C-alpha cells in the first residue's frame, strides 16, 4: 500500500512528482524520489484501450514508470521475506516492478481483471523498455542512505 500522499504537477508535456512516493509491500519498501518526470504513457498502448486513463494517471502508474526508468533500491524486511537470504537493499527487478504495478492498481481501485491485463502486457512487452531505459543506472552510498531516511514511519 502507498504510505505517502501522491502529489504530481502538470508541466507542459510532462508531469513532475512533487513529493516522495513511498510504497510498502508485503516485505519491501520502494521510494520514488521527488522530482521524477513522467509523461504518464509508459505502459503499452494496448493497456490504454483496456484500462481507463485515470488509472494511468495514478500513483501506481507513476511508481511503475519510476521503477523502469530509475531502478530504485528495494529495502527488504528480512523478517517478513519469503527467503531469509534476500539482500536487505538491492535494485528492483522487472518482475517485481510489474507485480507491484498489479498490486497497487488493485489497491487503488482498478478492477482485478484490468490490473491483470496490464500486468501481462507489461510482462510481454516491458522487456524492450526495461533494457533501453535502465542501462545507465548506478548507485552510490549517499543515495542509499538518503532513500532510507525518507521512508515515513
XYZ file of C-alpha atoms in Angstrom:
153
model
C 0.000 0.000 0.000
C 1.104 3.549 -0.545
C 2.335 5.093 2.697
C 2.692 8.650 1.399
C 0.474 11.087 -0.453
C 0.524 11.137 -4.246
C 1.327 14.643 -5.445
C 2.104 15.414 -9.106
C 2.125 18.669 -11.027
C 1.478 19.112 -14.756
C 4.363 20.840 -16.556
C 3.728 21.165 -20.298
C 4.024 17.690 -21.816
C 5.205 16.034 -18.598
C 4.195 15.558 -15.014
C 6.502 16.134 -12.057
C 6.413 14.139 -8.819
C 6.308 16.860 -6.159
C 6.860 14.675 -3.076
C 8.483 11.314 -2.472
C 6.089 8.473 -3.249
C 6.546 5.542 -0.852
C 5.086 2.072 -1.327
C 5.201 -0.665 1.322
C 4.604 -4.200 0.110
C 4.481 -7.467 1.985
C 8.218 -7.432 2.680
C 9.633 -4.482 0.753
C 9.616 -0.692 0.648
C 10.192 1.345 -2.522
C 10.655 5.106 -2.670
C 10.074 7.086 -5.890
C 12.066 10.264 -5.408
C 10.631 13.770 -5.587
C 11.409 15.489 -8.893
C 10.814 12.456 -11.136
C 9.408 13.482 -14.547
C 6.958 11.265 -16.404
C 4.678 11.567 -19.421
C 2.177 9.094 -17.872
C 2.345 6.997 -21.053
C 4.910 4.364 -20.188
C 2.530 1.411 -20.368
C 1.876 -0.410 -23.664
C -0.680 1.330 -25.943
C -2.984 -1.697 -25.749
C -3.236 -1.182 -21.984
C -4.777 2.231 -22.674
C -7.533 0.501 -24.591
C -8.210 -1.932 -21.737
C -7.922 0.382 -18.762
C -9.423 3.880 -18.280
C -6.916 6.745 -18.465
C -7.470 7.729 -14.831
C -5.635 4.562 -13.750
C -2.568 5.592 -15.763
C -2.544 8.960 -14.034
C -2.299 7.250 -10.694
C 0.337 6.609 -8.080
C 0.579 3.006 -9.340
C 1.472 4.082 -12.887
C 3.990 6.701 -11.737
C 5.676 4.225 -9.376
C 5.907 1.687 -12.217
C 7.447 4.282 -14.548
C 9.913 5.216 -11.837
C 10.885 1.564 -11.379
C 11.558 1.121 -15.100
C 13.495 4.369 -15.532
C 15.409 4.665 -12.259
C 15.585 1.075 -10.948
C 15.114 2.129 -7.324
C 16.597 0.258 -4.424
C 14.241 -2.112 -2.638
C 14.513 -2.109 1.128
C 13.695 -5.636 2.293
C 12.342 -6.579 5.713
C 14.166 -9.886 6.182
C 11.819 -10.970 8.973
C 8.823 -10.967 6.601
C 10.639 -12.047 3.430
C 9.810 -15.462 1.948
C 13.542 -16.197 1.561
C 15.638 -15.351 4.585
C 18.755 -14.887 2.423
C 17.301 -11.928 0.480
C 19.570 -8.905 0.280
C 18.366 -6.116 2.617
C 18.993 -3.449 -0.027
C 19.090 -4.209 -3.754
C 17.873 -2.875 -7.118
C 14.311 -3.765 -8.069
C 13.768 -6.462 -10.690
C 11.457 -6.063 -13.674
C 9.193 -8.838 -12.399
C 8.875 -7.086 -9.026
C 8.119 -3.740 -10.714
C 5.353 -5.305 -12.815
C 3.965 -7.177 -9.785
C 3.885 -4.012 -7.702
C 2.036 -2.253 -10.527
C -0.601 -5.009 -10.498
C -0.964 -4.974 -6.697
C -1.052 -1.205 -6.414
C -3.589 -0.828 -9.248
C -5.909 -3.205 -7.386
C -5.271 -1.444 -4.057
C -6.218 1.899 -5.634
C -9.496 0.686 -7.146
C -8.743 -0.829 -10.559
C -10.814 -3.984 -11.193
C -8.741 -7.154 -10.869
C -9.264 -8.244 -14.495
C -7.942 -4.891 -15.744
C -4.947 -4.940 -13.391
C -4.145 -8.489 -14.528
C -4.404 -7.435 -18.185
C -1.992 -4.542 -17.629
C 0.361 -6.850 -15.702
C 0.535 -9.370 -18.557
C 1.007 -6.648 -21.159
C 3.932 -5.339 -19.126
C 5.377 -8.835 -18.745
C 5.100 -9.469 -22.503
C 6.247 -6.089 -23.875
C 8.059 -4.465 -20.945
C 11.448 -6.077 -21.570
C 12.032 -3.725 -24.507
C 11.691 -0.680 -22.262
C 13.464 -2.241 -19.283
C 16.638 -2.837 -21.292
C 16.500 0.529 -23.042
C 15.727 2.752 -20.058
C 17.752 1.304 -17.213
C 21.117 0.527 -18.776
C 22.827 3.567 -17.217
C 21.641 3.214 -13.589
C 24.288 3.239 -10.844
C 24.056 3.611 -7.065
C 26.273 5.330 -4.557
C 26.373 5.213 -0.774
C 24.856 8.697 -0.331
C 21.873 7.740 -2.480
C 21.269 4.598 -0.443
C 21.256 6.434 2.897
C 19.111 9.294 1.590
C 16.471 6.819 0.386
C 16.345 5.001 3.718
C 15.994 8.294 5.634
C 12.979 9.378 3.574
C 10.652 6.488 4.418
C 7.728 7.603 6.582
C 7.026 5.606 9.741
